[in-house]
Coordinates of N, CA and C and ligand atoms in Angstrom, one line a residue:
X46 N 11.0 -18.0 -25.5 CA 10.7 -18.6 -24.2 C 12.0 -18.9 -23.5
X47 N 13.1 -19.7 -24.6 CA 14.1 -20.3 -23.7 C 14.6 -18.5 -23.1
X48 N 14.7 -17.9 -23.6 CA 15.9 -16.4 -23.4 C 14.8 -16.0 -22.0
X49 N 13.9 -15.7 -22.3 CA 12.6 -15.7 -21.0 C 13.4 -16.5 -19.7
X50 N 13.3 -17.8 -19.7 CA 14.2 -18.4 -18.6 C 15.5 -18.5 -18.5
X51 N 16.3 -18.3 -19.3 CA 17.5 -17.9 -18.9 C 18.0 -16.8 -18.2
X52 N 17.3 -15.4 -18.6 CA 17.1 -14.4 -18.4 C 17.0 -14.2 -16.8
X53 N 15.9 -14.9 -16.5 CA 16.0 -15.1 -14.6 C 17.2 -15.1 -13.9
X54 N 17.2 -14.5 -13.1 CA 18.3 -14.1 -11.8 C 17.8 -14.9 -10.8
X55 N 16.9 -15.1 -10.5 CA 16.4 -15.3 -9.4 C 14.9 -16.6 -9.2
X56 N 14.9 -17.3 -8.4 CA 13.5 -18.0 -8.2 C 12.3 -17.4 -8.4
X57 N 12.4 -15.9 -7.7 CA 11.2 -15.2 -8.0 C 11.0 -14.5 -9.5
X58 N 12.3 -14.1 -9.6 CA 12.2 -13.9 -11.2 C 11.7 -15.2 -12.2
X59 N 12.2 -16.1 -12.1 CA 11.4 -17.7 -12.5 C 9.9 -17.6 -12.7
X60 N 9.7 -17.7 -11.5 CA 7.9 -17.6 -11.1 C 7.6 -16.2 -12.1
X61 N 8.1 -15.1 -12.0 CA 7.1 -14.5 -12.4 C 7.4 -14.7 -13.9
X62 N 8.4 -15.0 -14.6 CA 8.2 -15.2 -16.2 C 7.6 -16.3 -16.7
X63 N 8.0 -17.6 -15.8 CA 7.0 -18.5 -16.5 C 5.4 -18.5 -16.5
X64 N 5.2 -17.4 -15.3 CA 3.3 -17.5 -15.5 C 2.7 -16.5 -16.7
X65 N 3.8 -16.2 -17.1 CA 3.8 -15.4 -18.7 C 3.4 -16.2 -20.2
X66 N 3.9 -16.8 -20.0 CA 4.5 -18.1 -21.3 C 3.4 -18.9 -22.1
X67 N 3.6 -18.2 -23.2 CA 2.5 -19.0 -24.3 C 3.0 -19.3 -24.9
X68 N 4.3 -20.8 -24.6 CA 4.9 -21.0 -26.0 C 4.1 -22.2 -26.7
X69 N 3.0 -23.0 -25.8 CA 2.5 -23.9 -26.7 C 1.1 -23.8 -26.4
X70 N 0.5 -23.2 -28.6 CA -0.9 -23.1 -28.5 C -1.7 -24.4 -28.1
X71 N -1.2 -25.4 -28.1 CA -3.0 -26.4 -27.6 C -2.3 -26.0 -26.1
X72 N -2.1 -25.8 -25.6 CA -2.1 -26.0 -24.0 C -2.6 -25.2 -23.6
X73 N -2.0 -23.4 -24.2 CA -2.4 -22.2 -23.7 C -4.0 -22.0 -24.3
X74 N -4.2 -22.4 -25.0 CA -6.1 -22.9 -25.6 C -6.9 -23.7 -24.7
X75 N -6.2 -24.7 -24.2 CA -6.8 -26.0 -23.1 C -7.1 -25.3 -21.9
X76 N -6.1 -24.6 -21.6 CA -5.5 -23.8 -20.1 C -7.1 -22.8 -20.1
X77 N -7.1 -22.4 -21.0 CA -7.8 -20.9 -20.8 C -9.2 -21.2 -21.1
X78 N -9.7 -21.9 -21.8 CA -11.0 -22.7 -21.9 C -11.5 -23.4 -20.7
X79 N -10.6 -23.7 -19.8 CA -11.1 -24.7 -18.3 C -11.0 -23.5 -17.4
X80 N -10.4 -22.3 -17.7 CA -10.5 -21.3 -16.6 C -11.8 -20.5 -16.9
X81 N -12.1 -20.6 -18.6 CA -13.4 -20.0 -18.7 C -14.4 -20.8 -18.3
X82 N -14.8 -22.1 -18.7 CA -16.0 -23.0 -18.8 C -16.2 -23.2 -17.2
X83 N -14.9 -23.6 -16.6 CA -15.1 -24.1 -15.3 C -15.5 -25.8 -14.9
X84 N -15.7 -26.1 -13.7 CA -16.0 -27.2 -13.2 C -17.5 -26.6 -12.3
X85 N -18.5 -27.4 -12.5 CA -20.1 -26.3 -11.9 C -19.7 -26.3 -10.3
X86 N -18.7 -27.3 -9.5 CA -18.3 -27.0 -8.1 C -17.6 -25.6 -7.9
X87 N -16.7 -25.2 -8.8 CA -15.7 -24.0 -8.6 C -16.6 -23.1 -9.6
X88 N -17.7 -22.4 -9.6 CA -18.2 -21.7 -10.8 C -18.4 -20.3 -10.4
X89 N -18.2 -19.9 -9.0 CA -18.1 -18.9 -8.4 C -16.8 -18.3 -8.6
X90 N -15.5 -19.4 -8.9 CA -14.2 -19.2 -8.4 C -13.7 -18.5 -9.6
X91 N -12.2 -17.6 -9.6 CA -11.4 -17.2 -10.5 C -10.8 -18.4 -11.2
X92 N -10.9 -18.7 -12.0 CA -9.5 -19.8 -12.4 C -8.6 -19.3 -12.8
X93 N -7.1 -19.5 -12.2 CA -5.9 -18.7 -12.5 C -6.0 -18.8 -14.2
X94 N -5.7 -20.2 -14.6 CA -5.7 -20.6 -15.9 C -4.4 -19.7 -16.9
X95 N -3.0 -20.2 -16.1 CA -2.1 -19.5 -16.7 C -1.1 -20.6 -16.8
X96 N 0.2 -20.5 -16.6 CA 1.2 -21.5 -16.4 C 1.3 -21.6 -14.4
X97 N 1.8 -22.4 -14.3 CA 1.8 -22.2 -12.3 C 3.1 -22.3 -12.4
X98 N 4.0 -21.9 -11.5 CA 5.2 -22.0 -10.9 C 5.5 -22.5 -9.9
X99 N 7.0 -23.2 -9.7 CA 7.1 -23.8 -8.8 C 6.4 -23.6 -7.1
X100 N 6.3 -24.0 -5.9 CA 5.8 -23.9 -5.2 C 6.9 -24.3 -3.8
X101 N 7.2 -23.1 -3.1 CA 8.5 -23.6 -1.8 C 9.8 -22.7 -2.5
X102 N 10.2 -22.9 -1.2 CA 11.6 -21.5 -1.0 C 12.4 -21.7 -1.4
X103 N 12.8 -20.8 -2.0 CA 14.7 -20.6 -3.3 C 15.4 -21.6 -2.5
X104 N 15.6 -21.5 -1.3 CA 17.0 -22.4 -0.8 C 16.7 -23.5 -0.5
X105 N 15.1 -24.2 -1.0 CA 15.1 -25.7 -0.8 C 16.6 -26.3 -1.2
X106 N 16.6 -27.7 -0.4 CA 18.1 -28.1 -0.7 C 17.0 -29.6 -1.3
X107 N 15.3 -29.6 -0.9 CA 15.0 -31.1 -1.9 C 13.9 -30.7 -3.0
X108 N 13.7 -31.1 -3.7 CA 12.8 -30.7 -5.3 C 11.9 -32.0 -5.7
X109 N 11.0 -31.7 -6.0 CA 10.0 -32.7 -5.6 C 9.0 -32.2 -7.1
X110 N 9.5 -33.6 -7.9 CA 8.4 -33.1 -9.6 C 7.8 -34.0 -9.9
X111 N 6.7 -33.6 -10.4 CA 5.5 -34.4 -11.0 C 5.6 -34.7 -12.1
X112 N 4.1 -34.0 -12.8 CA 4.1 -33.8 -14.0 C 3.5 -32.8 -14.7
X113 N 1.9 -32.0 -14.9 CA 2.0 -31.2 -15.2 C 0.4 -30.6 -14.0
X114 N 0.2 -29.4 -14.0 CA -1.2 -28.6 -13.0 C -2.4 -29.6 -13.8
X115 N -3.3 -30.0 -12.6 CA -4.5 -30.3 -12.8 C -5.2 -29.3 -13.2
X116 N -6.1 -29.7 -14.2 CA -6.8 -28.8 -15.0 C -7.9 -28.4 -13.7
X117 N -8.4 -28.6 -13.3 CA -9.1 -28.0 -11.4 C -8.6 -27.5 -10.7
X118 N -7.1 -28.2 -10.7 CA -6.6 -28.3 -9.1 C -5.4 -27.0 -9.4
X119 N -4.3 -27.2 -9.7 CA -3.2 -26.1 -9.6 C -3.8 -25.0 -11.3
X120 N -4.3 -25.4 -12.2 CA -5.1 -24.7 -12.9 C -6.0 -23.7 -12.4
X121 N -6.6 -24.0 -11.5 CA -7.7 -23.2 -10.7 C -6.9 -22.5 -9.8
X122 N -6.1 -22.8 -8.8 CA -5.6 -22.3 -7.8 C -4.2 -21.5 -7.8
X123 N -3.6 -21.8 -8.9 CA -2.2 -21.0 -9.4 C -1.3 -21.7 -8.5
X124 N -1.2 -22.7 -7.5 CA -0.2 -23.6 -6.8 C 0.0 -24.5 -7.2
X125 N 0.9 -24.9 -7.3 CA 1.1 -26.2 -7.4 C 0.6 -27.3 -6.4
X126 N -0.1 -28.8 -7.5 CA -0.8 -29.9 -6.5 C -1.9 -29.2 -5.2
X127 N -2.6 -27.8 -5.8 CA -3.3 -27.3 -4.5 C -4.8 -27.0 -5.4
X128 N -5.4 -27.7 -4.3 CA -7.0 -28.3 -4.6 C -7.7 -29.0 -5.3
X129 N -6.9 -30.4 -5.1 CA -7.2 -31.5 -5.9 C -6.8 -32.8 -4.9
X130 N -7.7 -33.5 -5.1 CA -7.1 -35.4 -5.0 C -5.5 -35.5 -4.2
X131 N -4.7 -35.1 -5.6 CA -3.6 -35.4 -5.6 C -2.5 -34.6 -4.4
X132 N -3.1 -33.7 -5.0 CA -2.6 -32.6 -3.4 C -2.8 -33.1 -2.1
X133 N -4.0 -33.4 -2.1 CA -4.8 -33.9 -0.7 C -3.8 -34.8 0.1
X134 N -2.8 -36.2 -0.4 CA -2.0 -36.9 -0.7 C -0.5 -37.0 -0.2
X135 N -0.2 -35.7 -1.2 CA 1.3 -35.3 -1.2 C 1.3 -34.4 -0.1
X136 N 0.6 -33.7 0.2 CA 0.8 -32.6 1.4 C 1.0 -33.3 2.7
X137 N -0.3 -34.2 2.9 CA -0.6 -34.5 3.9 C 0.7 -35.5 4.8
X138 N 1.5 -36.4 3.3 CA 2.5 -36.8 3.2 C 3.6 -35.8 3.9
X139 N 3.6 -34.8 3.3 CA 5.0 -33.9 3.4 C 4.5 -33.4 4.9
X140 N 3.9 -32.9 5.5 CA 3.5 -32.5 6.8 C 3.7 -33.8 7.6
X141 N 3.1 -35.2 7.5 CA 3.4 -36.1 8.6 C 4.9 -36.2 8.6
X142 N 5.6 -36.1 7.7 CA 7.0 -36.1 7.6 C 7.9 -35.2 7.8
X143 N 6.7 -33.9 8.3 CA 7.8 -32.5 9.0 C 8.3 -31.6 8.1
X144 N 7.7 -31.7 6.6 CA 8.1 -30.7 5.5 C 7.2 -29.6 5.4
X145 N 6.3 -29.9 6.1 CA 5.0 -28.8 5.4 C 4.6 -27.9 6.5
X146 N 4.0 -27.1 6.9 CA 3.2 -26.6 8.1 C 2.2 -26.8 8.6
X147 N 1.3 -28.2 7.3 CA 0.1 -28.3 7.6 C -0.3 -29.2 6.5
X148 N -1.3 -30.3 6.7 CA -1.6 -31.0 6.2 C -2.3 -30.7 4.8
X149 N -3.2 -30.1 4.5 CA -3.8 -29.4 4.0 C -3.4 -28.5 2.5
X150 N -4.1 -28.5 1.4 CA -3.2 -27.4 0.5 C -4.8 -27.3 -0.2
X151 N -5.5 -25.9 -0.1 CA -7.0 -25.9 -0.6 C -7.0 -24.7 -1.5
X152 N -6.0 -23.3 -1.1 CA -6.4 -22.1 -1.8 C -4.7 -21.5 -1.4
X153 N -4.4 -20.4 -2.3 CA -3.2 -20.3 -2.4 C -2.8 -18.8 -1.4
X154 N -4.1 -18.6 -0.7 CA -3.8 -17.9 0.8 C -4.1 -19.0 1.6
X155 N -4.0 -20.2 2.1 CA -3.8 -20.8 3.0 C -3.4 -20.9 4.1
X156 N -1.8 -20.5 3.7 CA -0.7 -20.4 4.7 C 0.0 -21.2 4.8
X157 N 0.2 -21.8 3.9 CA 1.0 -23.2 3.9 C 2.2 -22.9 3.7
X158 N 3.1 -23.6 4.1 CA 4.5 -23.5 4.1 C 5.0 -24.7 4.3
X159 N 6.2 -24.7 3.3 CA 7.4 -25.7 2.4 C 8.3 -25.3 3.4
X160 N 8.9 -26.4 4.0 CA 10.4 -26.3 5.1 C 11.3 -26.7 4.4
X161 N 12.5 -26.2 3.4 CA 13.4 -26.7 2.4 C 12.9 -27.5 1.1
X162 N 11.9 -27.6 1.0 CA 11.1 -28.3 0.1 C 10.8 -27.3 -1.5
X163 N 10.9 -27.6 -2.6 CA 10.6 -27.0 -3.4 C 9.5 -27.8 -4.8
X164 N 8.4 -27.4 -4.7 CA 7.8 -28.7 -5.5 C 7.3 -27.5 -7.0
X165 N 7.8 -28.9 -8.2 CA 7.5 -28.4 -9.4 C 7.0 -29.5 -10.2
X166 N 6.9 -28.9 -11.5 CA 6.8 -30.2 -12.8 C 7.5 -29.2 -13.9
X167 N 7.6 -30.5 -15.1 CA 8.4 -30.2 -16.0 C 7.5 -29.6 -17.0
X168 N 6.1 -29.9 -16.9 CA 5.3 -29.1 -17.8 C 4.6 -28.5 -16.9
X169 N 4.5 -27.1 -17.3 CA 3.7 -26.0 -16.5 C 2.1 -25.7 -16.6
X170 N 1.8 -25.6 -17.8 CA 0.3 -25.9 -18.3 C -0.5 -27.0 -17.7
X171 N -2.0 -27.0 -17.8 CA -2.5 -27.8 -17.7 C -3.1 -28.6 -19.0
X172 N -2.6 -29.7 -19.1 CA -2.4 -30.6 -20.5 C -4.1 -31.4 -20.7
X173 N -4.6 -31.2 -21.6 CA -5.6 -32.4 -22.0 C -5.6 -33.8 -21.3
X174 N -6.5 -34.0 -20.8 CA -6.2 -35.8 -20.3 C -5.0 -35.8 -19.4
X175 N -4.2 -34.6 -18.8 CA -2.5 -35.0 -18.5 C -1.9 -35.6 -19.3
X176 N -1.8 -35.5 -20.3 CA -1.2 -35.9 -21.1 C -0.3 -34.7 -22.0
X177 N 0.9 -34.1 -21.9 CA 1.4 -33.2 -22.5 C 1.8 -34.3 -23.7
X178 N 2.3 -33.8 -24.8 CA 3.0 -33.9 -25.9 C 4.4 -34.1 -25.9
X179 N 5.2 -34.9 -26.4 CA 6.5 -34.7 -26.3 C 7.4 -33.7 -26.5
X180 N 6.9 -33.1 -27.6 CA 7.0 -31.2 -28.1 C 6.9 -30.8 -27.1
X181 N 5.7 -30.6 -26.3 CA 5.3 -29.5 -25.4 C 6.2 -30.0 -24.0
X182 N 6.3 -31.2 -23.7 CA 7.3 -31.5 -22.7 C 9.2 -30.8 -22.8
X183 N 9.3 -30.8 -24.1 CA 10.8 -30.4 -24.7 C 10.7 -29.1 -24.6
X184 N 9.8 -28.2 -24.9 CA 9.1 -26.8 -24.9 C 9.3 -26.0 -23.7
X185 N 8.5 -26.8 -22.8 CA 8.9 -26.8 -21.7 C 9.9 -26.8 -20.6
X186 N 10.6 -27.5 -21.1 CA 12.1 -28.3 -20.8 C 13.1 -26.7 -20.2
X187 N 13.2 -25.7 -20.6 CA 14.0 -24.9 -20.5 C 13.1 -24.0 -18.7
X188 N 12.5 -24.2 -18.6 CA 12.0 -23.6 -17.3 C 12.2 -24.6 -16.1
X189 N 12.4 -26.0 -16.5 CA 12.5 -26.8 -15.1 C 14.4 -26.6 -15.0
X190 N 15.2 -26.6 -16.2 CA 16.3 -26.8 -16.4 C 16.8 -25.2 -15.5
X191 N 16.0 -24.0 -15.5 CA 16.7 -23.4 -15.3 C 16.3 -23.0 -13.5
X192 N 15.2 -23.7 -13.2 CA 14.5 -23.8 -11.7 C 15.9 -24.4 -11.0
X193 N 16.3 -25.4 -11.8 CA 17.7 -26.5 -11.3 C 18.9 -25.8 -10.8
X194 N 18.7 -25.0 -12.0 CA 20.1 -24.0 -11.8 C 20.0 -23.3 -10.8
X195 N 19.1 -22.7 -10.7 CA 19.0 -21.3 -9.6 C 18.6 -21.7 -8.5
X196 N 18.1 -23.7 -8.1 CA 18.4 -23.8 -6.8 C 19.4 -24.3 -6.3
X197 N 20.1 -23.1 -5.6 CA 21.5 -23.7 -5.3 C 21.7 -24.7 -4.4
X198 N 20.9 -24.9 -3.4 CA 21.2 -25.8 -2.4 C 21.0 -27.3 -2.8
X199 N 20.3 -27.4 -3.7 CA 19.7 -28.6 -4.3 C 20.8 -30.3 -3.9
X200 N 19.7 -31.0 -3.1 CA 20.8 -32.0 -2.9 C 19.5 -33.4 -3.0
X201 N 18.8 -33.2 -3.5 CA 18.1 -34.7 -3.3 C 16.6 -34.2 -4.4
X202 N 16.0 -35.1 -5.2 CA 15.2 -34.8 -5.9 C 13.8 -35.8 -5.9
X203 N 13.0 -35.7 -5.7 CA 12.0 -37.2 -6.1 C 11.6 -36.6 -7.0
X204 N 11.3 -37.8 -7.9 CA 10.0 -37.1 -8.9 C 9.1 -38.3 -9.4
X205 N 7.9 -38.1 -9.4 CA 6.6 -38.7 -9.1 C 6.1 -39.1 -10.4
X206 N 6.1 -40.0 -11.0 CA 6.3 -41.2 -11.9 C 6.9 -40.8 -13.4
X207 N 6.4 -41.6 -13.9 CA 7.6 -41.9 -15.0 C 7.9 -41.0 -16.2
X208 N 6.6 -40.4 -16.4 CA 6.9 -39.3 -17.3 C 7.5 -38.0 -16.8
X209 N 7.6 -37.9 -15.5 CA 8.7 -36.7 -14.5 C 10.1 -37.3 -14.7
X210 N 9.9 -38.5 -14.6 CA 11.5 -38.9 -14.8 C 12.4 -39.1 -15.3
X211 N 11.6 -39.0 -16.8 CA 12.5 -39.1 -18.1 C 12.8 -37.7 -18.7
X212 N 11.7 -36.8 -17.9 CA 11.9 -35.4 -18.1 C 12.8 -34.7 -17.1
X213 N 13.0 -34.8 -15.9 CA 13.9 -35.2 -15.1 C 15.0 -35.1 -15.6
X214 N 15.7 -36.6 -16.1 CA 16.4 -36.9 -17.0 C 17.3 -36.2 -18.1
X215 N 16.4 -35.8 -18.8 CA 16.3 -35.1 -20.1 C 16.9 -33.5 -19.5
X216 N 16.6 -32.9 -18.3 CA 17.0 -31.6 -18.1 C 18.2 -31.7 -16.9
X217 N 18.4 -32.4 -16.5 CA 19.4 -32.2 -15.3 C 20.7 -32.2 -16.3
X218 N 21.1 -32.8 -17.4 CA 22.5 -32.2 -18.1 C 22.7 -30.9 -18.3
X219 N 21.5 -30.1 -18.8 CA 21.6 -29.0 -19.2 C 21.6 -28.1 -18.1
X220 N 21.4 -28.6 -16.4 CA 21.4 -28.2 -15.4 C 22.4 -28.2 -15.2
X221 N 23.3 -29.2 -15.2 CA 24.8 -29.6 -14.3 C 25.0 -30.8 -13.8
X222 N 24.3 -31.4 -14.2 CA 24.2 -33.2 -13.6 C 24.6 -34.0 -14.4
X223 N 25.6 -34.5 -14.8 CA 25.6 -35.7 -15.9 C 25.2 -37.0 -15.6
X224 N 24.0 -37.4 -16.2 CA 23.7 -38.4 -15.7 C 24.0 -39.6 -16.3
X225 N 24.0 -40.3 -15.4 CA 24.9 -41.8 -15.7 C 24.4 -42.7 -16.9
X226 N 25.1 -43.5 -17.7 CA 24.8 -44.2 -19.1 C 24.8 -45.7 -18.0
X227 N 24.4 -46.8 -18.6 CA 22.7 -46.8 -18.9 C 21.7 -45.9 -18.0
X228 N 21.2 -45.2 -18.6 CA 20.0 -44.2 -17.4 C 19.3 -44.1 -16.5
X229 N 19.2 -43.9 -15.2 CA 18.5 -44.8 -14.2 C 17.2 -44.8 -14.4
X230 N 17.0 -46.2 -14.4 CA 15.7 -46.7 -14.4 C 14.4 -46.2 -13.4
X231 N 13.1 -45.8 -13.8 CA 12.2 -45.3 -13.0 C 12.0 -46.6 -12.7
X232 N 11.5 -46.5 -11.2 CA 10.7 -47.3 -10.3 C 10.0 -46.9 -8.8
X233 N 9.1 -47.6 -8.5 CA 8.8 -47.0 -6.8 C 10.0 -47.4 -5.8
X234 N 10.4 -46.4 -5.2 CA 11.5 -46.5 -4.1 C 12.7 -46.2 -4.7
X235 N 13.2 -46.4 -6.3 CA 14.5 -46.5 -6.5 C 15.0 -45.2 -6.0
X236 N 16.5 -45.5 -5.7 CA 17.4 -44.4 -5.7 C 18.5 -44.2 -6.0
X237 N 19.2 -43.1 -6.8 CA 20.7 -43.1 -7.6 C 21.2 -42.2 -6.7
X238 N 23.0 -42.1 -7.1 CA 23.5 -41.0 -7.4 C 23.6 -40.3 -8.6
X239 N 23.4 -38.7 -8.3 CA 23.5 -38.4 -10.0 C 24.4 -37.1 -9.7
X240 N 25.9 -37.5 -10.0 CA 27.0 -36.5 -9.2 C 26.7 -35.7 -8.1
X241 N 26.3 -36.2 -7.4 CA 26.3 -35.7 -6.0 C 24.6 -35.5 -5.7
X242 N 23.7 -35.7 -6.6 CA 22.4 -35.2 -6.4 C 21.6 -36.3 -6.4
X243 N 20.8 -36.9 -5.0 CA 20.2 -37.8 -4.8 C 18.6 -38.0 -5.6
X244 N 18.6 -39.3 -6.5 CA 17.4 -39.3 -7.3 C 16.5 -40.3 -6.9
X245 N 15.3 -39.5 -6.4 CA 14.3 -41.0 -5.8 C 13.1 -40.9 -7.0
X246 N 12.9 -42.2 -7.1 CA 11.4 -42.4 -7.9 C 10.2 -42.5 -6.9
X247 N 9.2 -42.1 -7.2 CA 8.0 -42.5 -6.0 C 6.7 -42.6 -7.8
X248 N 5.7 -43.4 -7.2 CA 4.5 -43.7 -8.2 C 3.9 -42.2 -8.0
X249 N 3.1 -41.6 -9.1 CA 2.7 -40.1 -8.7 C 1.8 -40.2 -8.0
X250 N 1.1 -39.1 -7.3 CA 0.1 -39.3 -6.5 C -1.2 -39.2 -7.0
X251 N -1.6 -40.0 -8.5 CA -2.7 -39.2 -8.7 C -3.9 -40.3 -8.3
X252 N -4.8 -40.2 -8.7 CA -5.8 -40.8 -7.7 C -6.3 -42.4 -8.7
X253 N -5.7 -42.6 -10.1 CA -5.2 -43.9 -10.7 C -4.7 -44.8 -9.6
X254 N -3.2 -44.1 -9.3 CA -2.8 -45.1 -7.8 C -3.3 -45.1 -6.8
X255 N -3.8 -43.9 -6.7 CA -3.8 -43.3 -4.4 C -5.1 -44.6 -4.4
X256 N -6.1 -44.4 -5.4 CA -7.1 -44.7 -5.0 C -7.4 -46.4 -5.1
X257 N -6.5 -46.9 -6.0 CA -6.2 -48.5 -6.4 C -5.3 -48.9 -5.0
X258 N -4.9 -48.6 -4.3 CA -3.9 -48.6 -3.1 C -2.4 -49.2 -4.1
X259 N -2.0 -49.2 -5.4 CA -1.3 -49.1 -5.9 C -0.2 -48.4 -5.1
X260 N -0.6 -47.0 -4.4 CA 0.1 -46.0 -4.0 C -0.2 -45.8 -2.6
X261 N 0.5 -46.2 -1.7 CA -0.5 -46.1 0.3 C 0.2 -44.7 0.2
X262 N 0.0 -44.1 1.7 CA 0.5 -43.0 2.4 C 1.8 -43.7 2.4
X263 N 2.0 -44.6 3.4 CA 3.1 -45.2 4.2 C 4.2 -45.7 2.6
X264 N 4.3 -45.8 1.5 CA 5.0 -45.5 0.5 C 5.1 -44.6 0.3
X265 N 4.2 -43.2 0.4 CA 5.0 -41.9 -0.6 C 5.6 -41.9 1.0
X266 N 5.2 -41.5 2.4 CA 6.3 -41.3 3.2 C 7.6 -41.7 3.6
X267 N 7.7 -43.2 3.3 CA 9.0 -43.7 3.2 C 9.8 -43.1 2.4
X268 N 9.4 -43.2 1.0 CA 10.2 -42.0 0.2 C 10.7 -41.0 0.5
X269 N 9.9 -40.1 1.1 CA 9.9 -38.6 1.6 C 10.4 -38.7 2.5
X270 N 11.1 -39.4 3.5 CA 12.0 -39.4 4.7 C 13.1 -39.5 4.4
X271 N 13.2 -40.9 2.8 CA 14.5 -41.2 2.9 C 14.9 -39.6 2.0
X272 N 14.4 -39.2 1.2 CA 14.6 -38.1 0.5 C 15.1 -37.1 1.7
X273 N 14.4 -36.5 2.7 CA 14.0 -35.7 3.2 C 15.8 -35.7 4.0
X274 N 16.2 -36.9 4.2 CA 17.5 -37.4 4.8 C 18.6 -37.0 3.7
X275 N 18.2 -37.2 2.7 CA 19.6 -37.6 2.1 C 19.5 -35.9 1.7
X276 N 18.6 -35.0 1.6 CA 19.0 -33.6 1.5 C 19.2 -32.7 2.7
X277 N 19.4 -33.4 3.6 CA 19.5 -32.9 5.2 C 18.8 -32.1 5.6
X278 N 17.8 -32.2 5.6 CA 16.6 -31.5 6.5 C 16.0 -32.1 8.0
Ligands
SF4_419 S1 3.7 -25.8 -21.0 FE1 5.6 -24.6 -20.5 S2 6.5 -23.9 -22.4 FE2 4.3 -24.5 -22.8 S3 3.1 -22.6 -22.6 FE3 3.1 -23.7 -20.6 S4 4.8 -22.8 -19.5 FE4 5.1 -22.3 -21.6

């Protein structure tokens, strides 16, 4: 797997090797079981039921990571955060804020479009419960590290709660970032330097927060502006 992503030249090259990748059996078992069984609302539908790939254009200059595809939502749809809760959320966010083309993210002919924006996670499968493995997050680890690399413009990052940001973390050395000792602490709003690459935390959007008001619109947007600024868009 790791030679798999190294191997890439290119973003598109990226995309198309990690929707390959079976390096971990409970996921690729999990993955392909929810694309067979289904949800009885989507029972007509394909479920991609593979790995998903990032989502927005090579030369994003901001990168925007979660955690891993909803077993419905980017599971079903092969996009990332597209036709689910949580998507519903983040889009609608990135559009009031002038990133998106459109509120909206339902099916992956849509038409949606990312303005410098590139959104991923550090685990690509869709995990039981959301809950990946520590293995499977380390496993993983070599496809966000090398998404890092090959975006070159890259100047500002959020990533959407705490298990994105220790994974985060964990791959931006192997990227080119040395990140600073003691580690920066996740929180809602924080933000570092991390040699030259701006790190914001935001709470993730999943519907735990959205729906507790834990998480309003008017927080992930603040985020996303100041983000959206400090990578010059
Ligand atoms: S989680 Fe990542 S490493 Fe594991 S099978 Fe999916 S794409 Fe491959």
């Amino acid at each position: 797997m790791t030679d798999f992503a190294e191997r890439a030249d290119s973003i598109a090259e990226l995309d198309a090797a990690v929707s390959e990748c079976r390096a971990c059996p409970r996921l690729v078992a999990w993955r392909e079981e929810v694309a067979r069984t289904k949800r009885a609302a989507f029972a007509d539908q394909d479920y991609w039921g593979r790995p998903v790939p990032g989502f927005g254009p090579a030369d994003a200059s901001l990168a925007i990571i979660g955690l891993a595809p909803a077993a419905h939502g980017a599971n079903r749809t092969g996009r990332m955060f597209t036709g689910d809760r949580s998507g519903d959320v983040l889009y609608a966010a990135l559009y009031d804020v002038g990133l998106a083309s459109q509120p909206m993210s339902t099916h992956i002919d849509d038409g949606l479009e990312l303005f410098g924006v590139r959104i991923t996670a550090p685990v690509r499968c869709a995990p039981p419960a959301n809950k990946p493995t520590p293995a499977e997050r380390d496993t993983c680890k070599q496809w966000l590290v090398r998404e890092l690399q090959l975006l070159e413009n890259l100047r500002a990052v959020v990533v959407l709660g705490a298990f994105g940001w220790q994974a985060t973390l964990n791959a931006l050395p192997s990227a080119g970032w040395q990140v600073p000792k003691p580690r920066p602490r996740f929180g809602h709003g924080v933000e570092y330097d991390v040699n030259g690459l701006r790190l914001f935390g935001c709470y993730h959007v999943s519907q735990q927060n959205t729906f507790t008001g834990k998480l309003t619109p008017e927080m992930i947007k603040k985020v996303l502006a100041r983000a959206k600024s400090a990578a010059r868009l």
